[in-house]
Coordinates of C-alpha atoms (C1' of nucleotides) in Angstrom, one line a residue:
Chain A
M1 CA 108.5 108.1 95.6
P2 CA 105.6 107.7 98.0
S3 CA 102.4 109.3 97.0
R4 CA 101.3 109.2 100.6
K5 CA 103.1 109.1 103.9
R6 CA 102.9 105.5 104.8
A7 CA 103.4 103.7 108.1
Y8 CA 106.6 101.8 107.6
P9 CA 106.1 98.1 107.2
F10 CA 107.3 95.7 109.8
V11 CA 110.3 94.4 107.8
S12 CA 112.1 97.7 108.1
A13 CA 111.8 98.4 111.8
G14 CA 115.2 99.0 113.3
D15 CA 116.6 99.0 109.8
A16 CA 117.9 101.8 107.7
D17 CA 115.4 104.0 106.0
I18 CA 116.5 103.1 102.4
A19 CA 113.6 104.9 100.7
R20 CA 114.1 108.2 102.2
T21 CA 117.8 108.1 101.5
A22 CA 117.6 106.9 98.0
A23 CA 115.1 109.7 97.3
I24 CA 117.9 112.2 97.8
F25 CA 119.7 110.7 94.7
A26 CA 116.6 110.1 92.8
D27 CA 116.3 113.6 91.4
P28 CA 118.3 114.4 88.3
A29 CA 119.2 117.9 89.4
R30 CA 120.4 116.8 92.8
A31 CA 122.2 113.9 91.3
A32 CA 124.0 116.2 88.9
M33 CA 124.9 118.5 91.8
L34 CA 126.2 115.7 93.9
T35 CA 128.2 114.3 91.0
T36 CA 129.9 117.7 90.6
L37 CA 130.7 117.7 94.3
L38 CA 132.3 114.3 94.2
D39 CA 135.5 115.8 93.2
G40 CA 136.0 117.0 96.8
Q41 CA 136.4 120.6 95.8
P42 CA 134.1 123.4 97.0
H43 CA 131.8 124.8 94.4
A44 CA 129.6 127.8 94.3
I45 CA 125.8 127.3 94.3
S46 CA 125.5 129.2 91.0
E47 CA 128.0 126.8 89.5
L48 CA 126.0 123.8 90.8
A49 CA 122.9 125.4 89.3
R50 CA 124.6 125.6 85.9
C51 CA 125.8 122.0 86.1
A52 CA 122.3 120.7 86.9
D53 CA 120.6 123.2 84.4
I54 CA 118.2 124.6 86.9
A55 CA 117.4 128.0 88.3
L56 CA 119.6 129.4 91.1
S57 CA 116.7 129.5 93.5
T58 CA 116.1 125.8 93.0
A59 CA 119.8 124.9 93.4
S60 CA 119.8 126.9 96.6
E61 CA 116.9 124.9 98.0
H62 CA 118.6 121.6 97.0
V63 CA 121.8 122.8 98.9
A64 CA 119.7 123.7 101.9
R65 CA 118.3 120.2 102.0
L66 CA 121.7 118.4 101.4
R67 CA 123.0 120.5 104.3
S68 CA 120.1 119.7 106.6
I69 CA 121.0 116.1 106.4
G70 CA 124.6 116.6 106.8
Y71 CA 125.8 115.7 103.3
V72 CA 127.4 119.0 102.6
E73 CA 128.7 122.0 104.5
T74 CA 128.7 125.5 103.2
Q75 CA 131.1 128.3 103.8
R76 CA 130.6 132.0 102.9
R77 CA 133.4 133.3 100.8
G78 CA 132.6 136.9 100.1
R79 CA 129.2 137.0 98.7
M80 CA 129.5 133.5 97.4
N81 CA 128.4 130.4 99.3
L82 CA 130.8 127.5 98.7
V83 CA 129.5 124.1 99.0
L84 CA 131.6 121.1 100.1
L85 CA 130.7 117.4 100.3
V86 CA 131.5 116.3 103.8
Q87 CA 129.6 113.0 104.1
H88 CA 132.2 110.8 102.3
D89 CA 130.1 107.6 102.4
V90 CA 127.9 109.4 99.8
V91 CA 130.6 108.6 97.3
T92 CA 130.3 104.9 98.0
A93 CA 126.6 105.0 97.7
M94 CA 126.7 106.8 94.4
E95 CA 129.3 104.5 93.1
A96 CA 127.3 101.4 94.1
I97 CA 124.2 103.0 92.4
A98 CA 126.2 103.8 89.3
R99 CA 127.3 100.2 88.9
I100 CA 123.8 99.0 88.4
A101 CA 122.6 102.1 86.4
P102 CA 122.2 102.4 82.7
R103 CA 124.4 104.9 80.9
V104 CA 123.2 108.2 79.9
P105 CA 123.5 108.2 76.1
V106 CA 126.5 110.3 75.0
S107 CA 125.4 112.3 71.9
S108 CA 126.0 116.0 72.5
L109 CA 129.8 116.0 72.4
R110 CA 130.8 114.3 69.3
G111 CA 134.1 114.8 67.5
D112 CA 135.0 118.1 68.9
E113 CA 138.0 119.3 71.0
R114 CA 136.2 118.8 74.3
R115 CA 135.5 115.2 73.5
R116 CA 139.1 114.5 72.6
S117 CA 140.4 115.9 75.9
L118 CA 137.8 113.8 77.8
E119 CA 139.1 110.8 76.0
R120 CA 142.5 111.5 76.9
A121 CA 142.3 112.0 80.7
R122 CA 139.3 112.8 83.0
L123 CA 137.7 112.3 86.2
C124 CA 135.1 109.5 86.5
Y125 CA 133.6 110.5 89.9
D126 CA 136.7 110.9 92.0
H127 CA 139.1 108.7 90.1
L128 CA 141.3 108.8 87.0
A129 CA 139.6 107.7 83.7
G130 CA 140.1 108.0 80.0
E131 CA 143.3 106.8 78.2
L132 CA 145.3 107.8 81.3
G133 CA 143.2 105.8 83.7
V134 CA 143.1 102.8 81.4
E135 CA 146.8 102.8 80.8
L136 CA 147.5 103.2 84.5
F137 CA 145.4 100.2 85.3
A138 CA 147.2 98.1 82.8
S139 CA 150.6 99.2 84.0
L140 CA 149.8 98.5 87.6
T141 CA 148.6 95.0 86.7
R142 CA 151.7 94.5 84.5
Q143 CA 154.1 95.3 87.3
G144 CA 152.3 93.1 89.8
A145 CA 150.7 95.8 92.0
L146 CA 147.2 94.8 91.0
R147 CA 145.7 91.5 90.4
T148 CA 142.4 90.7 88.7
I149 CA 140.7 87.6 89.8
A150 CA 138.9 85.6 87.1
I151 CA 135.3 85.0 87.7
P152 CA 134.5 81.3 88.6
K153 CA 132.4 79.5 86.1
N154 CA 129.7 78.9 88.6
S155 CA 129.1 82.5 89.2
R156 CA 125.5 83.5 88.4
K157 CA 126.0 87.0 87.1
V158 CA 128.9 88.3 85.1
H159 CA 129.3 92.0 85.7
A160 CA 130.5 93.6 82.5
G161 CA 133.0 90.7 82.1
L162 CA 135.1 91.9 85.0
G163 CA 136.5 90.0 87.9
A164 CA 137.5 91.5 91.2
V165 CA 140.6 93.5 91.8
T166 CA 143.0 92.8 94.6
L167 CA 146.5 93.7 95.5
G168 CA 149.4 91.9 93.8
P169 CA 152.7 90.8 95.3
R170 CA 154.3 94.2 94.4
A171 CA 151.6 96.3 95.7
K172 CA 153.2 97.4 99.0
C173 CA 156.3 98.5 97.2
T174 CA 154.6 100.2 94.3
F175 CA 152.1 102.2 96.4
K176 CA 154.7 103.1 99.0
A177 CA 156.8 104.6 96.2
L178 CA 153.7 106.7 95.4
D179 CA 153.4 107.7 99.1
I180 CA 150.0 105.9 99.3
D181 CA 149.4 104.2 102.7
L182 CA 147.4 101.1 102.0
D183 CA 146.1 100.8 105.5
E184 CA 144.8 104.2 105.6
V185 CA 143.0 103.5 102.3
R186 CA 141.5 100.5 103.7
C187 CA 139.9 102.5 106.5
S188 CA 137.6 104.3 104.1
H189 CA 134.4 102.5 104.2
R190 CA 134.1 102.2 100.5
Q191 CA 135.0 99.4 98.3
F192 CA 138.7 99.1 98.4
A193 CA 139.5 98.5 94.8
T194 CA 137.4 97.8 91.8
A195 CA 137.4 98.0 88.1
C196 CA 135.2 100.5 86.3
V197 CA 134.7 100.1 82.5
D198 CA 135.5 103.2 80.7
W199 CA 132.9 104.5 78.3
T200 CA 135.6 106.0 75.9
H201 CA 137.8 102.9 75.7
G202 CA 135.9 99.9 76.8
R203 CA 138.7 98.9 79.0
P204 CA 138.9 99.0 82.8
H205 CA 140.3 101.7 85.1
L206 CA 140.8 101.6 88.7
A207 CA 137.9 102.8 90.9
G208 CA 137.1 102.5 94.6
A209 CA 139.1 103.9 97.5
L210 CA 142.4 103.0 96.0
G211 CA 141.4 104.8 92.7
S212 CA 140.5 107.8 94.6
S213 CA 143.9 107.8 96.5
L214 CA 145.7 107.5 93.2
R215 CA 143.8 110.5 91.7
D216 CA 144.6 112.4 94.9
R217 CA 148.3 111.7 94.6
F218 CA 148.2 112.8 90.9
E219 CA 146.6 116.0 91.8
R220 CA 148.7 116.8 94.9
T221 CA 151.9 116.5 93.0
R222 CA 150.4 118.4 90.0
W223 CA 150.9 115.5 87.6
V224 CA 147.4 116.4 86.4
E225 CA 145.4 119.6 86.7
R226 CA 141.7 120.3 86.6
T227 CA 140.3 122.2 83.6
H228 CA 137.6 124.7 84.2
E229 CA 134.1 123.3 84.7
T230 CA 134.5 120.1 82.8
R231 CA 135.8 116.8 84.1
A232 CA 138.7 116.8 81.6
L233 CA 142.2 116.7 83.1
R234 CA 145.4 118.2 81.7
I235 CA 148.5 116.1 82.1
T236 CA 151.4 118.4 83.1
P237 CA 155.0 118.0 81.8
A238 CA 156.0 116.7 85.2
G239 CA 153.1 114.2 85.1
R240 CA 154.3 113.1 81.6
R241 CA 157.7 112.4 82.9
A242 CA 156.4 110.6 86.0
L243 CA 154.2 108.5 83.8
A244 CA 157.1 107.5 81.6
R245 CA 159.4 106.8 84.6
L246 CA 157.1 105.0 87.0
F247 CA 154.6 103.4 84.7
A248 CA 156.3 103.2 81.3
I249 CA 153.4 105.0 79.8
D250 CA 153.7 107.4 76.9
L251 CA 150.5 109.2 76.0
Chain B
M1 CA 111.9 112.3 91.5
P2 CA 111.8 114.6 88.5
S3 CA 108.5 116.5 88.1
R4 CA 109.3 117.0 84.5
K5 CA 111.5 115.1 82.0
R6 CA 114.6 117.2 81.8
A7 CA 117.4 117.2 79.4
Y8 CA 120.3 115.6 81.2
P9 CA 122.9 118.2 82.1
F10 CA 126.3 118.0 80.6
V11 CA 128.0 116.6 83.6
S12 CA 126.4 113.3 83.4
A13 CA 126.9 112.6 79.7
G14 CA 128.4 109.1 79.4
D15 CA 128.0 108.6 83.0
A16 CA 125.6 106.4 84.8
D17 CA 122.0 107.5 85.2
I18 CA 122.1 107.7 89.0
A19 CA 118.8 109.5 89.4
R20 CA 116.6 107.0 87.5
T21 CA 118.3 104.0 89.4
A22 CA 118.0 105.6 92.8
A23 CA 114.3 106.2 92.1
I24 CA 113.9 102.4 92.2
F25 CA 114.8 102.4 95.8
A26 CA 113.2 105.6 96.6
D27 CA 109.7 104.3 97.3
P28 CA 109.1 102.7 100.8
A29 CA 107.0 99.9 99.3
R30 CA 109.5 98.8 96.7
A31 CA 112.3 99.2 99.2
A32 CA 110.5 96.9 101.7
M33 CA 109.9 94.4 99.0
L34 CA 113.5 94.4 97.9
T35 CA 114.7 94.2 101.6
T36 CA 112.6 91.0 101.8
L37 CA 114.2 89.6 98.6
L38 CA 117.6 90.3 99.8
D39 CA 117.7 86.9 101.6
G40 CA 118.1 85.3 98.2
Q41 CA 115.0 83.1 98.6
P42 CA 112.0 83.2 96.2
H43 CA 109.0 85.0 97.6
A44 CA 105.3 85.0 96.4
I45 CA 104.0 88.4 95.3
S46 CA 101.2 88.2 97.9
E47 CA 103.9 87.8 100.5
L48 CA 105.8 90.8 99.3
A49 CA 102.5 92.8 99.3
R50 CA 102.1 91.9 103.0
C51 CA 105.7 92.8 103.8
A52 CA 105.2 96.2 102.2
D53 CA 101.7 96.6 103.5
I54 CA 100.2 97.4 100.1
A55 CA 97.5 96.0 97.9
L56 CA 98.3 92.9 95.8
S57 CA 97.7 94.8 92.7
T58 CA 100.2 97.4 93.6
A59 CA 102.8 94.8 94.5
S60 CA 102.2 93.2 91.2
E61 CA 102.9 96.4 89.5
H62 CA 106.1 96.9 91.4
V63 CA 107.3 93.4 90.5
A64 CA 106.6 94.0 86.9
R65 CA 108.7 97.0 87.0
L66 CA 111.6 95.4 88.8
R67 CA 111.4 92.5 86.3
S68 CA 111.5 94.9 83.4
I69 CA 114.8 96.3 84.5
G70 CA 116.3 92.9 85.3
Y71 CA 116.5 93.1 89.0
V72 CA 114.2 90.1 89.6
E73 CA 113.0 87.1 87.7
T74 CA 109.7 85.4 88.3
Q75 CA 108.8 81.8 88.0
R76 CA 105.3 80.4 88.1
R77 CA 104.9 77.7 90.7
G78 CA 101.3 76.4 90.4
R79 CA 99.1 79.5 90.6
M80 CA 101.8 81.4 92.5
N81 CA 104.3 83.6 90.9
L82 CA 107.6 83.4 92.8
V83 CA 110.0 86.3 92.7
L84 CA 113.8 86.0 92.9
L85 CA 116.4 88.7 93.2
V86 CA 118.9 88.1 90.3
Q87 CA 120.8 91.3 90.0
H88 CA 123.1 90.8 92.8
D89 CA 124.7 94.2 92.7
V90 CA 121.5 95.5 94.1
V91 CA 122.5 94.1 97.4
T92 CA 125.6 96.2 97.3
A93 CA 123.7 99.3 96.4
M94 CA 121.2 98.9 99.2
E95 CA 124.0 98.2 101.7
A96 CA 125.8 101.4 100.6
I97 CA 122.6 103.4 100.8
A98 CA 121.8 101.9 104.2
R99 CA 125.1 103.0 105.5
I100 CA 124.2 106.7 105.2
A101 CA 120.6 106.2 106.1
P102 CA 118.9 107.2 109.3
R103 CA 117.3 104.3 111.2
V104 CA 113.6 103.7 111.2
P105 CA 112.4 104.1 114.8
V106 CA 111.8 100.7 116.4
S107 CA 108.7 101.1 118.4
S108 CA 106.2 98.5 117.6
L109 CA 107.9 95.4 118.8
R110 CA 108.8 96.2 122.4
G111 CA 109.3 93.6 125.1
D112 CA 107.5 90.7 123.4
E113 CA 108.5 87.2 122.3
R114 CA 109.3 88.4 118.8
R115 CA 111.6 91.1 119.9
R116 CA 113.6 88.6 122.0
S117 CA 114.0 86.2 119.1
L118 CA 115.2 89.0 116.9
E119 CA 117.8 90.1 119.5
R120 CA 119.0 86.5 119.6
A121 CA 119.7 85.9 116.0
R122 CA 118.3 87.3 112.8
L123 CA 119.2 88.4 109.3
C124 CA 120.4 91.9 108.7
Y125 CA 119.9 92.2 104.9
D126 CA 121.8 88.9 103.9
H127 CA 124.1 88.5 106.8
L128 CA 124.0 87.2 110.4
A129 CA 123.0 89.7 113.1
G130 CA 121.8 89.9 116.7
E131 CA 123.7 88.3 119.5
L132 CA 124.8 85.5 117.1
G133 CA 126.3 87.9 114.6
V134 CA 128.0 90.0 117.2
E135 CA 129.6 87.1 119.0
L136 CA 130.7 85.6 115.8
F137 CA 132.4 88.8 114.9
A138 CA 134.2 88.9 118.1
S139 CA 135.2 85.3 117.9
L140 CA 136.6 85.7 114.5
T141 CA 138.6 88.7 115.6
R142 CA 139.8 86.9 118.7
Q143 CA 141.1 83.9 116.7
G144 CA 142.9 86.1 114.2
A145 CA 140.7 85.5 111.2
L146 CA 139.6 89.1 111.1
R147 CA 141.5 92.3 111.8
T148 CA 139.9 95.7 112.4
I149 CA 142.1 98.6 111.4
A150 CA 142.0 101.6 113.7
I151 CA 141.0 104.9 112.1
P152 CA 143.8 107.3 111.7
K153 CA 143.6 110.5 113.6
N154 CA 143.6 112.7 110.6
S155 CA 140.6 111.0 109.1
R156 CA 137.9 113.5 108.5
K157 CA 134.8 111.5 109.3
V158 CA 134.3 108.8 111.8
H159 CA 131.8 106.3 110.7
A160 CA 130.0 105.1 113.8
G161 CA 133.3 104.7 115.5
L162 CA 134.4 101.8 113.4
G163 CA 137.6 101.1 111.4
A164 CA 137.8 98.9 108.3
V165 CA 137.8 95.1 108.5
T166 CA 140.5 93.1 106.7
L167 CA 141.6 89.4 107.0
G168 CA 143.8 88.4 109.8
P169 CA 146.8 86.0 109.6
R170 CA 144.6 83.0 110.5
A171 CA 141.9 83.9 107.9
K172 CA 142.8 81.4 105.3
C173 CA 142.8 78.5 107.7
T174 CA 139.6 79.5 109.6
F175 CA 137.6 80.1 106.4
K176 CA 138.9 77.0 104.7
A177 CA 137.7 75.0 107.7
L178 CA 134.3 76.6 107.1
D179 CA 134.5 75.6 103.4
I180 CA 134.4 79.3 102.3
D181 CA 136.6 80.0 99.3
L182 CA 138.0 83.6 99.8
D183 CA 138.9 84.1 96.3
E184 CA 135.4 83.4 95.2
V185 CA 134.0 85.7 97.8
R186 CA 136.3 88.5 96.4
C187 CA 134.9 88.0 93.0
S188 CA 131.5 89.4 94.0
H189 CA 131.6 93.0 93.3
R190 CA 130.4 94.1 96.6
Q191 CA 132.5 95.4 99.6
F192 CA 134.5 92.4 100.6
A193 CA 134.2 92.7 104.4
T194 CA 132.8 95.5 106.5
A195 CA 131.4 96.0 110.0
C196 CA 127.8 96.8 110.5
V197 CA 126.7 98.2 113.9
D198 CA 123.9 96.1 115.4
W199 CA 120.8 98.0 116.5
T200 CA 120.0 95.5 119.2
H201 CA 123.5 95.4 120.8
G202 CA 125.4 98.4 119.6
R203 CA 128.3 96.2 118.7
P204 CA 129.6 95.3 115.2
H205 CA 128.7 92.2 113.2
L206 CA 130.2 91.1 109.9
A207 CA 128.7 92.5 106.7
G208 CA 129.7 92.6 103.1
A209 CA 130.4 89.7 100.8
L210 CA 132.2 87.7 103.5
G211 CA 129.3 88.2 105.9
S212 CA 127.0 87.0 103.2
S213 CA 129.1 83.9 102.6
L214 CA 129.2 83.1 106.3
R215 CA 125.4 83.3 106.5
D216 CA 125.1 81.1 103.4
R217 CA 127.4 78.5 105.2
F218 CA 125.3 78.6 108.4
E219 CA 122.1 78.0 106.4
R220 CA 123.4 75.3 104.1
T221 CA 124.5 73.3 107.0
R222 CA 121.4 73.9 108.9
W223 CA 123.1 75.6 111.8
V224 CA 120.4 78.2 111.6
E225 CA 116.9 78.1 110.1
R226 CA 114.6 80.7 108.9
T227 CA 111.5 81.4 110.8
H228 CA 108.2 82.1 109.0
E229 CA 108.0 85.7 107.6
T230 CA 110.2 87.4 110.1
R231 CA 113.9 87.9 109.9
A232 CA 114.5 86.0 113.1
L233 CA 116.6 82.9 112.8
R234 CA 116.4 79.8 115.0
I235 CA 119.8 78.2 116.0
T236 CA 119.5 74.5 115.6
P237 CA 121.1 72.0 118.1
A238 CA 123.7 71.2 115.5
G239 CA 124.3 74.9 115.2
R240 CA 124.7 75.2 118.9
R241 CA 127.3 72.5 118.9
A242 CA 129.2 74.0 116.0
L243 CA 129.2 77.4 117.6
A244 CA 130.7 75.9 120.8
R245 CA 133.3 73.9 119.0
L246 CA 134.5 76.3 116.3
F247 CA 133.9 79.6 117.9
A248 CA 133.8 78.9 121.6
I249 CA 130.4 80.6 121.7
D250 CA 127.6 79.6 124.1
L251 CA 124.4 81.5 123.5
Chain C
dG1 C1' 124.9 156.3 99.7
dC2 C1' 124.2 153.6 95.6
dC3 C1' 124.3 149.7 92.7
dA4 C1' 125.7 145.0 91.4
dC5 C1' 125.7 140.5 92.6
dA6 C1' 125.2 135.9 95.0
dC7 C1' 122.2 133.8 97.4
dT8 C1' 117.5 132.8 100.2
dT9 C1' 112.7 132.6 100.9
dC10 C1' 108.1 132.4 99.4
dG11 C1' 103.8 131.4 96.6
dG12 C1' 101.9 128.9 93.3
dC13 C1' 101.9 125.7 89.4
dG14 C1' 102.1 121.2 87.2
dG15 C1' 103.2 116.5 86.2
dT16 C1' 104.7 112.1 87.8
dA17 C1' 103.8 108.0 89.8
dA18 C1' 102.0 105.4 93.8
dC19 C1' 97.8 103.9 95.2
dC20 C1' 93.3 101.3 95.3
dG21 C1' 89.3 98.6 93.8
dA22 C1' 87.1 96.3 90.1
dA23 C1' 87.2 93.4 86.4
dG24 C1' 89.8 90.1 83.8
dT25 C1' 93.1 85.9 83.2
dG26 C1' 94.9 81.5 84.3
dT27 C1' 95.7 77.6 87.4
dG28 C1' 94.4 73.9 90.6
dA29 C1' 91.1 71.3 93.4
dC30 C1' 86.9 68.7 93.5
Chain D
dG1 C1' 81.7 72.2 85.2
dT2 C1' 82.3 75.1 89.2
dC3 C1' 84.6 77.4 92.6
dA4 C1' 88.7 79.3 94.9
dC5 C1' 92.7 81.5 94.6
dA6 C1' 97.0 84.1 92.9
dC7 C1' 97.9 87.2 90.1
dT8 C1' 97.5 91.0 86.2
dT9 C1' 95.5 94.9 84.0
dC10 C1' 93.0 99.1 83.9
dG11 C1' 90.9 103.5 85.2
dG12 C1' 90.6 107.1 88.2
dT13 C1' 92.2 109.7 92.2
dT14 C1' 95.5 112.2 94.8
dA15 C1' 99.6 114.2 96.8
dC16 C1' 104.1 115.1 96.9
dC17 C1' 107.8 117.7 95.3
dG18 C1' 110.7 119.8 91.8
dC19 C1' 110.3 123.9 89.4
dC20 C1' 110.3 128.8 88.5
dG21 C1' 109.9 133.9 89.1
dA22 C1' 109.5 137.6 92.3
dA23 C1' 110.7 139.7 96.3
dG24 C1' 113.9 139.9 100.2
dT25 C1' 118.7 139.7 102.5
dG26 C1' 123.5 140.5 102.9
dT27 C1' 128.1 141.4 101.0
dG28 C1' 131.4 144.0 98.2
dG29 C1' 132.8 147.8 95.2
dC30 C1' 132.8 152.6 94.2

DNA sequence: GCCACACTTCGGCGGTAACCGAAGTGTGAC
DNA sequence: GTCACACTTCGGTTACCGCCGAAGTGTGGC
């Protein structure tokens, strides 16, 4: 962060003000609040304060700032003030930053019930992760809906050993059956489909716009349900049946 | 930036450390240096210092930090120390941040020679912009190599009035003729193809991995040449001929 | 009316980190 | 050797901004 307001150097005239924007995400508390908001649901400010482990007054100030730049909108519900993420490109930016970010060491949740439910099925930003996400990715690849492209040998940097993800020959059919309109997904300005390595299983799950749509589909049809204030997901009986029928997955 | 080292809140355990990573980009000087480095060329530290308008000693410190986290590598050349961007996902992150960033007001370069050459042809991060970039985008769309998808009416947010960009029916043929391997381009982890609105012309030019490849092709064959220490590009006579022949463009 | 609760605003504190100049290191030219 | 030059390291300064608690506002319940 600048220690002094500087004149902007020539190179950035007419360009985007990257520094000022990155500063929004550069605070742990704000980043935690935004991460919570990535799920697309409205959250009370007090809840965001708890997520970020800061005083309510501080959280309120952060929300005011995020609102002033148009990232979130707030809506009074009784005496609560619900916060909703409305600038969807924020998701893209956070995903891109996350790709080059080191992982926060996971130490606090060892061996208990909570950890097991997170390993089973959870949200990773706004897409499905955990065993559920990993198995879905594998199934979609098996049935030819997704294709992973091997990295060419002359590539300079190998990103966690993963190639790119594109649609396979059966994509249209598979996603149509899931009521997902691929053209509409493409219209989101974020990375269309990408693989994200799961910290619980070390195998890839589907991220990007397509991953988000898939998660949306799973939630709308109540194949999975949110659990209170964690990112763990509960797979419903209907979800279990759908997984077996459509993806040959038995968790 | 944190004013105090905080315990990371629960929500981010196992997740990426977004705040610490965003902090790298959150300083105007570092952002300017990185923007300069986006062109993929090696730059001397003194040059970066000039770009960012800071003391050499400060620039040296920034480079040391960027090197310690693996974003750049340095290589001694005589008494100079050349800096090269090696973590390519940094480009993606900066592009994603730039998309949601306000523009730096462009005031200092009105009406002079420099401005005109920037309007003609220049780099926007690592792809072609200015009249050249805008006309190329239009030509590629005309000949069916690119296709822009209209935004569906129910979309919540319109991003600068632009839909997504995908390949058109003639893509394979057109890009093969340019010696661009689409599968290889797909392997980069960044957004495959996207439209970026040009600040000089208000019309889109091609960004993303494909835009970068195109720029690379134009440079390798010397259709365009860098000018010293600005992002303006000079179109060579060979480039002019190629533009007329392959794209029916006459600048 | 009264209280409880969710949030907002304000004042003041404190620590991080960006900055610079000066001194130190290493390379190249002569 | 001597000087010039590109960079590195160090010490000290400064200012931004994230933080909190306290006081203020507005809504809902009784």
